[in-house]
Amino acid sequence: MRALSTADLNPAILKVEYAVRGELAIKAEEYRKRLALGGEHGLPFDKIISSNIGNPQQKGLDQPPITFMRQGSDSDQVAALCEWPALAELAPNAFPKDVVARAKELHEEIGSVGAYSHSQGVPLIRQSVAKFIEERDGYPANPDHIFLTAGASAGVSLLISMLITPPDSGILIPIPQYPLYTATLAQHHGVPLPYHLDEASGWSTSLHEIEQTLEHPDHAEIKPKALVIINPGNPTGALLDEETQEKLVRLCEKHNLVLLADEVYQANLHRPDEHPFVSFKQVVARMKSPIPLVSFHSISKGVSGECGRRGGYFETVNFPDDILALIYKMVSVGLCPPLSGQIGVDCVVRPPKPGDESYPLWKQETDTIHAALASRTKTMSDRLNALPGISCVNSPGALYLYPKVHLSDRAIEAARAVGKEPDAFYAMNLLDETGICVVPGSGFGQKEGHWHYRLTCLCPGVDDYVDALEQFHRRFIAKYGAAEE
Amino acid sequence: MRALSTADLNPAILKVEYAVRGELAIKAEEYRKRLALGGEHGLPFDKIISSNIGNPQQKGLDQPPITFMRQGSDSDQVAALCEWPALAELAPNAFPKDVVARAKELHEEIGSVGAYSHSQGVPLIRQSVAKFIEERDGYPANPDHIFLTAGASAGVSLLISMLITPPDSGILIPIPQYPLYTATLAQHHGVPLPYHLDEASGWSTSLHEIEQTLEHPDHAEIKPKALVIINPGNPTGALLDEETQEKLVRLCEKHNLVLLADEVYQANLHRPDEHPFVSFKQVVARMKSPIPLVSFHSISKGVSGECGRRGGYFETVNFPDDILALIYKMVSVGLCPPLSGQIGVDCVVRPPKPGDESYPLWKQETDTIHAALASRTKTMSDRLNALPGISCVNSPGALYLYPKVHLSDRAIEAARAVGKEPDAFYAMNLLDETGICVVPGSGFGQKEGHWHYRLTCLCPGVDDYVDALEQFHRRFIAKYGAAEE
């Protein structure tokens, strides 16, 4: 028989690109293995720092899990407490009262975490989510319009797969964007309709840009189905102002677009007085707009950073019941979201309140994480901006910086000579020399001739870390020359 | 603006069908809510028994979690033990030594379960899977060819999405089948190429049937990409003999087919001496066949029944590296499988060994579950077979029975009159009168004019349960008459 080859596969699969865990991340993994072997590794660094992915609890980073999450969200600890009374008797003081109560409440609703739950998510937890949304926005939320998911990605992928009718459906996506969107569109034969964010004004979103994309002759045959907004931005960290949000809602009304609001970084605000987060749900409700809205949230970001549990949710607004029934049918094929992720959602949307035994520690831990993230983000952007040939927007939100690197013609030629995008070449050299893994801007999209990279603000020991970035950049410029500004 | 309607969606989504959680399951959920309210519910039963889905740990069933799983697999307990030494000190005797050692080993490899893992799954756990496969089959397995997944369904869906090139790719599926296959094919614009299993010979698989399907003029324009085999069968519980397995491998060689082997019930064997399980990996390795094989396994079935953790794996055989790289790329878009599921996989493939402190309890618990399942399956099939108008293959494996119901013309007319398939009509009446939720055969596929339903063998109190099935069936026949045999 013939051996299986890529020619036997769906060509759409070949088109999928996801740089966050692409070539550089794979090479970083190889370096990590080499270092783990110990002995003479012949590398100019002794550890890998994965700044390519917002993974707060990864080894070597300085963000510990929130104690309340781990106590309250520990489904199996609940099981342990219920199944082995001996344990509770032996360790009566190991858990705060509110944690034991929460665990008991969840266990009574869920039963065994080894059982499938309702495909849409445990009803009690969807009620907690609805209450969280109501308190956040001041408008009602319906648990039956909320779907718990295995992280936000699973929800985004599902909604895009449902909205795309090959071959002529398009979805408006920001550039730069989180590559989940282009990857999912490629997989489902959808057409990305890119609109550029404005770096000069802190990566702001321009209605004019979006209208231009819609009117572009290249898109004449494409039916636009949805508008993707990432707020706070990824990779940009930008936050939308309410006036722009209202205009975007009107634009969706005008063009019959579903608004896909990726709001997973809503709790990662570094300067909330200056740049607050306002949910699209609140804006749509206040405007009484009829636009179909899907808001995605996750337990992987914020201060919980519980990535490995795979938990999140999406809320649908202005979706008719027959489409909700179709979404239910689609999620039921996958049976249910992971229970440990669902329980994580309950803890994120129902944190301890003042007066609860675990509140003081929770408050202290979360304040510490917020403060550390804000100060690291400022330190990193200040120091990167001070470097020749680098300009960096000081992100008001999310977990990332997206510095622009001005590369010389020599650097660009050197990159092309080895068949790489110039920013990928820069990032590959950074990894090879420092062990720091970032994601080249070409993985998120950028204007012709502009070069960026995305790095997380989750590094350990920020000073040594930025020292390494600086020293590398100066060496790179010494070798390839500075770009003409 | 226009309101969103199903006409705006991908028509493929409308075609997806998944009866396991379909109309009946949704109605059962409504009954469950009504019963939960307490008071006068006006229903002729006081509890819902969900026999529609193999969910061993669901409330009200009699299969508890395996203690070792819950101790050893309790990722957060590991975290608890590591993060709060106080707990370990306070409860030094709560965990067997081998459990503590396993938890420690996993925690040292994984770090926080709140962190993303390698997208393919934690390397140490993939090594455990490879070792399990080698010990099961006597042939080598490569951890780099193993992908951990969020249950087997996620892996099946991924492989089908990669193999299908719309619009003319087909995949051979057994009839009856687990509807994940038709649902995934519908979603990805693939063509199901159905081949019938032979009920008269215990749902055996016929090479002739498969060849006939391939040669069928209706399929002349369709490129067959893969052959799906479910062994042990779902819903049939049938086991393949090795001679048939070898012939199936040759058939895949002859027609250049990828063999998708759904082997999630490999540990659910009721008469292993008479009907043992042999993996396709072993058969392919022994035959030195070049066919591309994917074997799917899950922690949701077997004796662990850890459905809610969402854990499983697939092993690829004879896949070239560039395709493995594409699979990696696709799973990396979803970031990683749930850590609690991955840890569950480690416990399923690395159970306690004789001499380990937790072995005796593990042995006793698993023996009890195997024995209970085998005896319930026999009791249920014997008593169903004794009923007029029902014939039922006594499944040698899996978790289900798939009885055939002979329905009278009056029953069929009554069903059509309310716009239902006759077997769905029978099942809806069963639910309405007894609270027992099963899945109509039309959800799995069956020969024209044949009617079946699938029920799990996980019921509590088998005698009362079968009493209810019997009494309902007799009432149904009294009302609609017996079918002419």
XYZ file of N, CA and C in Angstrom, chain A residues 1-2 4-6 8-11 13-14 16 18 21 26 29 53-55 57-59 65 67 70-71 74 76-77 79-80 83-84 87 90-91 94-95 108-119 153 161-166 178 180 183 187-189 225 252-253 256-258 290-292 300-301 305-310 319-320 322-323 326 328-330 332-340, chain B residues 1-2 4-6 8-11 13-14 16 18 21 26 29 53-55 57-59 65 67 70-71 74 76-77 79-80 83-84 87 90-91 94-95 108-119 153 161-166 178 180 183 187-189 225 252-253 256-258 290-292 300-301 305-310 319-320 322-323 326 328-330 332-340:
582
model
N 0.835 -1.200 0.000
C 0.000 0.000 0.000
C 0.871 1.251 0.000
N 0.267 2.400 -0.347
C 0.940 3.688 -0.280
C 1.091 4.099 1.174
N 1.010 6.826 4.139
C 0.221 8.039 4.359
C 1.118 9.257 4.160
N 0.615 10.267 3.455
C 1.403 11.494 3.272
C 0.500 12.707 3.486
N 1.128 13.878 3.632
C 0.332 15.088 3.889
C -0.642 15.342 2.733
N -2.591 13.325 1.645
C -3.837 12.614 1.965
C -4.704 13.400 2.954
N -4.183 14.492 3.450
C -4.897 15.222 4.503
C -5.697 16.389 3.944
N -6.620 16.865 4.753
C -7.384 18.056 4.442
C -6.407 19.224 4.265
N -6.362 19.837 3.068
C -5.394 20.914 2.847
C -5.566 22.080 3.824
N -5.806 21.877 6.891
C -4.944 21.613 8.059
C -3.540 22.167 7.817
N -3.085 22.066 6.564
C -1.732 22.544 6.248
C -1.658 24.058 6.416
N -3.217 25.884 8.623
C -3.314 26.355 10.017
C -1.943 26.776 10.525
N -0.009 28.469 14.099
C -0.157 28.843 15.498
C 1.226 29.033 16.106
N 2.984 28.308 19.850
C 3.663 27.045 20.165
C 4.326 26.487 18.916
N 9.073 24.900 19.962
C 9.546 23.517 19.803
C 11.050 23.457 20.039
N 11.820 23.764 23.643
C 11.552 22.487 24.328
C 12.766 21.562 24.196
N 4.192 32.254 26.081
C 2.817 31.878 26.383
C 2.428 32.322 27.785
N 1.230 32.866 27.900
C 0.739 33.357 29.191
C 0.353 32.191 30.074
N 1.344 31.650 30.770
C 1.183 30.416 31.549
C 1.689 30.693 32.962
N 1.440 29.798 35.963
C 1.887 28.850 36.984
C 3.003 27.930 36.499
N 3.583 28.230 35.304
C 4.636 27.337 34.828
C 5.817 27.350 35.788
N 6.565 26.233 35.785
C 7.737 26.108 36.653
C 8.666 27.295 36.436
N -0.267 29.525 42.625
C -1.719 29.435 42.566
C -2.316 30.187 43.755
N -4.347 30.432 46.878
C -4.653 29.382 47.862
C -6.138 29.030 47.846
N -7.030 26.742 45.072
C -6.563 25.391 45.288
C -7.316 24.672 46.380
N -7.770 25.446 47.335
C -8.578 24.791 48.367
C -10.005 24.657 47.865
N -10.536 22.654 44.665
C -9.968 21.314 44.592
C -11.034 20.253 44.659
N -11.138 17.241 43.948
C -10.867 15.926 44.522
C -10.616 15.999 46.009
N -10.231 17.195 46.456
C -10.100 17.383 47.889
C -11.500 17.313 48.490
N -13.860 15.593 47.217
C -14.123 14.154 47.215
C -13.385 13.515 48.390
N -12.137 13.927 48.584
C -11.353 13.349 49.672
C -12.053 13.605 51.005
N -15.145 11.439 51.003
C -14.957 9.989 50.928
C -14.170 9.445 52.119
N -13.263 10.260 52.626
C -12.439 9.808 53.748
C -12.614 10.721 54.946
N -9.730 11.782 56.923
C -8.849 12.884 56.538
C -9.323 14.183 57.174
N -8.568 14.114 60.723
C -7.135 14.226 61.020
C -6.612 15.630 60.727
N -7.262 16.303 59.778
C -6.776 17.630 59.400
C -7.897 18.665 59.487
N -6.949 22.309 58.427
C -6.179 22.559 57.203
C -6.940 23.468 56.242
N -8.255 23.528 56.368
C -9.055 24.294 55.412
C -9.919 25.328 56.117
N -22.078 18.480 46.627
C -23.477 18.044 46.695
C -24.174 18.235 45.360
N -23.809 19.307 44.649
C -24.421 19.554 43.339
C -23.873 18.598 42.291
N -22.567 18.400 42.319
C -21.875 17.697 41.237
C -21.878 16.194 41.439
N -21.782 15.771 42.698
C -21.508 14.359 42.941
C -20.043 14.119 42.624
N -19.750 13.000 42.027
C -18.358 12.678 41.711
C -17.853 13.533 40.550
N -16.643 14.056 40.692
C -16.045 14.791 39.567
C -15.612 13.825 38.469
N -15.755 12.536 38.733
C -15.462 11.537 37.713
C -16.666 11.241 36.837
N -17.772 11.923 37.094
C -18.981 11.707 36.277
C -19.105 12.827 35.248
N -19.677 12.510 34.081
C -20.017 13.556 33.122
C -20.992 14.508 33.789
N -20.839 15.792 33.510
C -21.841 16.757 33.977
C -22.777 17.076 32.801
N -23.746 17.938 33.065
C -24.553 18.537 32.007
C -23.582 19.059 30.935
N -23.901 18.817 29.661
C -22.961 19.199 28.594
C -22.697 20.697 28.554
N -10.587 29.045 24.408
C -10.278 28.606 23.035
C -11.330 27.655 22.492
N -16.627 27.731 14.081
C -17.001 26.582 13.232
C -18.492 26.625 12.899
N -19.300 27.196 13.796
C -20.740 27.264 13.530
C -21.103 28.416 12.596
N -20.343 29.503 12.653
C -20.691 30.696 11.863
C -20.168 30.621 10.430
N -19.133 29.826 10.195
C -18.504 29.785 8.873
C -19.226 28.804 7.954
N -19.665 29.286 6.817
C -20.166 28.405 5.764
C -19.175 28.477 4.603
N -18.374 27.416 4.404
C -17.378 27.478 3.323
C -18.064 27.670 1.973
N -4.579 37.388 18.306
C -4.173 36.114 18.900
C -4.418 35.036 17.832
N -5.151 32.080 17.493
C -6.268 31.139 17.553
C -7.291 31.471 16.465
N -5.992 30.560 12.967
C -5.853 29.096 12.923
C -7.222 28.434 12.770
N -8.743 26.297 9.602
C -9.233 24.924 9.756
C -10.644 24.758 9.204
N -11.468 25.794 9.371
C -12.876 25.669 8.976
C -13.187 26.381 7.661
N -12.165 26.605 6.847
C -12.356 27.163 5.513
C -13.037 28.529 5.557
N -19.438 37.544 8.617
C -20.353 36.926 9.584
C -20.195 37.511 10.975
N -21.812 46.664 14.100
C -22.349 45.292 13.992
C -23.823 45.322 13.602
N -24.554 46.305 14.152
C -25.968 46.434 13.764
C -26.079 46.725 12.276
N -25.010 43.603 10.222
C -25.512 42.289 10.644
C -24.395 41.343 11.059
N -23.545 41.802 11.948
C -22.416 40.989 12.392
C -22.644 40.462 13.803
N -22.224 39.226 14.033
C -22.144 38.717 15.397
C -20.886 39.314 16.014
N -29.818 44.988 19.542
C -30.221 43.610 19.224
C -29.074 42.740 18.709
N -27.838 43.249 18.686
C -26.773 42.454 18.047
C -26.527 41.152 18.824
N -26.301 40.066 18.078
C -25.878 38.820 18.729
C -24.445 39.003 19.242
N -7.834 30.764 32.860
C -6.393 30.635 32.602
C -5.654 31.951 32.792
N -6.384 33.063 32.737
C -5.743 34.369 32.822
C -6.140 35.032 34.136
N -4.943 32.230 36.786
C -3.947 31.576 35.941
C -4.016 30.062 35.963
N -5.247 29.517 36.091
C -5.399 28.062 36.187
C -5.506 27.444 34.791
N -4.444 27.570 34.018
C -4.440 27.131 32.619
C -4.662 25.623 32.472
N -4.001 24.859 33.336
C -3.994 23.396 33.170
C -5.327 22.733 33.447
N -6.229 23.465 34.146
C -7.543 22.877 34.426
C -8.454 22.917 33.211
N -8.135 23.822 32.265
C -8.977 24.021 31.088
C -10.397 24.367 31.506
N -29.276 35.635 21.223
C -29.269 34.409 20.410
C -30.641 33.752 20.525
N -31.273 33.401 19.378
C -32.570 32.724 19.456
C -32.421 31.311 20.034
N -33.443 28.442 19.064
C -33.082 27.303 18.206
C -31.571 27.251 17.973
N -30.925 28.411 17.986
C -29.465 28.395 17.838
C -28.812 27.953 19.146
N -28.809 24.358 19.059
C -27.748 23.828 18.187
C -26.386 23.862 18.893
N -25.973 23.667 22.076
C -26.038 22.572 23.053
C -25.742 21.239 22.369
N -26.353 21.043 21.196
C -26.125 19.780 20.481
C -24.635 19.603 20.184
N -23.995 20.661 19.720
C -22.579 20.563 19.366
C -21.717 20.283 20.591
N -22.671 18.802 23.234
C -23.004 17.478 23.788
C -22.214 16.364 23.084
N -21.806 16.609 21.839
C -20.984 15.600 21.140
C -19.650 15.409 21.877
N -19.175 16.500 22.501
C -17.941 16.421 23.295
C -18.211 16.048 24.743
N -19.472 15.741 25.055
C -19.934 15.237 26.353
C -19.983 16.312 27.446
N -18.849 16.799 27.955
C -18.905 17.904 28.921
C -17.527 18.511 29.106
N -17.476 19.773 29.610
C -16.171 20.370 29.910
C -15.554 19.661 31.129
N -14.223 19.720 31.249
C -13.571 19.064 32.393
C -14.125 19.599 33.709
N -14.449 18.705 34.624
C -15.031 19.145 35.898
C -14.080 20.027 36.691
N -12.778 19.726 36.630
C -11.856 20.554 37.423
C -11.822 21.976 36.868
N -31.241 45.835 12.457
C -30.510 44.729 11.847
C -31.381 43.472 11.863
N -31.015 42.513 11.052
C -31.692 41.211 11.034
C -31.309 40.443 12.291
N -30.264 37.056 14.242
C -29.508 35.870 13.845
C -30.472 34.696 13.698
N -30.315 33.921 12.627
C -31.173 32.736 12.460
C -30.313 31.559 12.014
N -30.909 30.368 12.082
C -30.134 29.163 11.719
C -29.666 29.246 10.267
N -28.160 31.570 9.052
C -26.846 32.231 9.057
C -25.719 31.269 9.425
N -26.085 30.045 9.799
C -25.064 29.112 10.285
C -24.585 28.162 9.197
N -23.447 27.547 9.472
C -22.912 26.507 8.608
C -23.933 25.375 8.518
N -24.460 25.085 7.321
C -25.486 24.038 7.220
C -25.013 22.679 7.737
N -23.650 22.136 10.436
C -23.998 22.060 11.865
C -25.418 21.516 12.037
N -26.297 21.913 11.110
C -27.695 21.459 11.211
C -27.775 19.948 11.016
N -25.595 17.697 11.951
C -25.003 16.908 13.040
C -26.114 16.300 13.906
N -26.663 13.680 17.405
C -26.014 12.974 18.508
C -27.081 12.575 19.518
N -27.279 12.284 23.693
C -27.734 13.394 24.533
C -28.795 14.214 23.791
N -32.713 15.253 26.885
C -33.137 16.608 27.269
C -34.449 16.536 28.056
N -33.831 15.309 31.477
C -33.266 16.381 32.309
C -34.402 17.249 32.869
N -26.261 6.871 28.724
C -24.862 7.220 28.585
C -24.008 6.455 29.591
N -22.872 5.968 29.104
C -21.964 5.192 29.950
C -21.223 6.109 30.897
N -21.859 6.408 32.031
C -21.355 7.420 32.964
C -21.306 6.779 34.353
N -19.921 6.911 37.168
C -19.918 7.554 38.484
C -21.085 8.514 38.689
N -22.081 8.492 37.768
C -23.192 9.429 37.946
C -23.937 9.122 39.243
N -24.575 10.173 39.795
C -25.333 10.016 41.032
C -26.333 8.881 40.893
N -15.851 5.621 42.542
C -14.513 5.791 41.972
C -13.550 4.806 42.618
N -10.499 3.909 44.603
C -9.799 4.699 45.625
C -8.415 5.119 45.148
N -8.525 8.066 42.904
C -8.833 9.294 43.591
C -7.687 9.752 44.473
N -6.937 8.776 44.984
C -5.776 9.207 45.769
C -4.639 9.526 44.819
N -5.206 12.302 42.287
C -5.679 13.590 42.768
C -4.582 14.631 42.721
N -4.572 17.753 42.804
C -4.548 18.875 43.748
C -4.238 18.406 45.148
N -4.501 17.123 45.398
C -4.095 16.570 46.671
C -2.572 16.568 46.717
N -0.750 18.659 45.160
C -0.437 20.072 45.421
C -0.655 20.376 46.894
N -1.772 19.875 47.416
C -2.061 20.125 48.832
C -0.935 19.578 49.695
N 2.054 21.798 49.063
C 1.944 23.210 49.432
C 1.656 23.403 50.912
N 0.964 22.442 51.512
C 0.612 22.565 52.926
C 1.146 21.379 53.690
N -0.852 19.680 56.261
C -1.868 18.671 55.960
C -1.262 17.279 56.018
N -0.649 16.433 59.492
C -1.879 16.185 60.246
C -2.536 14.873 59.831
N -2.288 14.489 58.553
C -2.949 13.282 58.056
C -1.935 12.308 57.465
N -3.380 9.005 55.979
C -4.561 9.042 55.102
C -4.261 8.433 53.733
N -3.007 8.395 53.341
C -2.665 7.912 51.998
C -1.651 6.782 52.055
N 6.392 16.362 40.744
C 7.736 16.833 40.396
C 7.874 17.008 38.886
N 7.213 16.137 38.124
C 7.295 16.239 36.665
C 6.436 17.396 36.158
N 5.231 17.508 36.721
C 4.230 18.428 36.172
C 4.388 19.839 36.735
N 4.803 19.941 37.996
C 4.713 21.227 38.674
C 3.244 21.464 38.991
N 2.794 22.701 38.849
C 1.414 23.011 39.172
C 0.473 22.441 38.116
N -0.632 21.843 38.560
C -1.639 21.390 37.597
C -2.409 22.574 37.025
N -2.103 23.760 37.517
C -2.711 24.973 36.966
C -1.916 25.525 35.805
N -0.820 24.855 35.441
C 0.004 25.321 34.316
C -0.312 24.500 33.069
N -0.205 25.135 31.898
C -0.300 24.380 30.655
C 0.803 23.335 30.655
N 0.507 22.162 30.134
C 1.552 21.152 29.939
C 1.963 21.173 28.467
N 2.923 20.335 28.127
C 3.240 20.051 26.733
C 1.919 19.768 26.009
N 1.746 20.329 24.804
C 0.462 20.177 24.108
C 0.132 18.718 23.804
N -13.043 11.082 22.538
C -13.820 11.824 21.532
C -13.003 12.938 20.885
N -11.224 15.210 11.369
C -11.137 16.555 10.757
C -9.878 16.667 9.892
N -8.833 15.944 10.242
C -7.596 16.007 9.457
C -7.667 15.142 8.204
N -8.400 14.044 8.272
C -8.435 13.096 7.145
C -9.440 13.491 6.065
N -10.455 14.268 6.457
C -11.529 14.611 5.517
C -11.149 15.818 4.672
N -11.190 15.655 3.350
C -11.077 16.793 2.443
C -12.422 16.958 1.750
N -13.211 17.989 2.125
C -14.527 18.149 1.516
C -14.416 18.341 0.002
N -21.275 4.239 17.237
C -21.379 5.302 18.240
C -21.508 6.618 17.464
N -20.803 9.595 17.632
C -19.697 10.546 17.498
C -19.173 10.540 16.063
N -21.630 12.228 13.636
C -21.708 13.643 14.011
C -20.456 14.385 13.525
N -20.122 17.326 10.656
C -19.549 18.637 10.961
C -18.439 19.005 9.982
N -17.656 18.007 9.570
C -16.492 18.293 8.721
C -16.728 17.943 7.243
N -18.005 17.863 6.854
C -18.354 17.673 5.446
C -17.772 16.375 4.894
N -11.127 7.214 3.024
C -9.888 7.614 3.698
C -9.536 6.701 4.852
N -7.325 -2.860 4.774
C -6.808 -1.483 4.829
C -5.585 -1.351 3.920
N -4.744 -2.374 3.879
C -3.578 -2.348 2.976
C -4.052 -2.255 1.531
N -5.660 1.205 0.875
C -4.971 2.396 1.393
C -5.802 3.161 2.415
N -6.290 2.457 3.402
C -7.130 3.083 4.421
C -6.366 3.250 5.726
N -6.615 4.374 6.395
C -6.155 4.531 7.772
C -7.120 3.737 8.647
N 2.208 -2.195 7.076
C 2.521 -0.766 6.978
C 1.300 0.150 7.157
N 0.119 -0.391 7.481
C -1.058 0.489 7.503
C -0.948 1.539 8.612
N -1.386 2.754 8.292
C -1.461 3.770 9.343
C -2.605 3.400 10.286
N -12.532 7.189 30.690
C -13.952 7.309 31.031
C -14.633 5.954 31.151
N -14.024 4.947 30.553
C -14.655 3.625 30.554
C -13.824 2.683 31.419
N -13.822 4.676 34.924
C -15.036 5.468 34.709
C -14.883 6.924 35.085
N -13.674 7.484 34.867
C -13.413 8.874 35.256
C -13.807 9.830 34.123
N -15.098 9.832 33.795
C -15.600 10.606 32.650
C -15.374 12.110 32.811
N -15.603 12.604 34.008
C -15.610 14.049 34.230
C -14.234 14.697 34.156
N -13.190 13.856 34.273
C -11.836 14.416 34.179
C -11.458 14.736 32.744
N -12.123 14.078 31.790
C -11.819 14.212 30.367
C -10.357 13.839 30.113
N 2.757 6.411 11.105
C 2.507 7.798 10.693
C 3.853 8.470 10.441
N 4.036 9.140 9.278
C 5.300 9.839 9.025
C 5.443 11.053 9.949
N 6.168 14.123 9.403
C 5.567 15.426 9.046
C 4.087 15.454 9.418
N 3.443 14.296 9.378
C 2.034 14.274 9.800
C 1.938 14.350 11.321
N 2.075 17.833 12.132
C 0.794 18.515 11.881
C -0.201 18.235 13.004
N 0.606 17.611 16.061
C 1.081 18.434 17.175
C 0.619 19.890 17.011
N 0.754 20.393 15.788
C 0.339 21.784 15.543
C -1.143 21.957 15.884
N -1.950 21.008 15.430
C -3.395 21.129 15.670
C -3.722 21.057 17.160
N -1.774 21.884 19.535
C -1.197 23.038 20.232
C -2.138 24.248 20.165
N -2.987 24.304 19.141
C -3.955 25.412 19.073
C -4.907 25.343 20.280
N -5.169 24.113 20.735
C -6.021 23.925 21.922
C -5.222 23.946 23.219
N -3.914 24.220 23.101
C -2.984 24.410 24.221
C -2.579 23.109 24.903
N -3.462 22.449 25.658
C -3.099 21.150 26.240
C -4.341 20.450 26.762
N -4.267 19.109 26.925
C -5.391 18.386 27.528
C -5.474 18.748 29.020
N -6.673 18.588 29.620
C -6.825 18.911 31.040
C -5.843 18.095 31.879
N -5.152 18.751 32.810
C -4.163 18.036 33.617
C -4.799 16.945 34.453
N -6.002 17.174 34.958
C -6.603 16.137 35.811
C -6.911 14.892 34.976
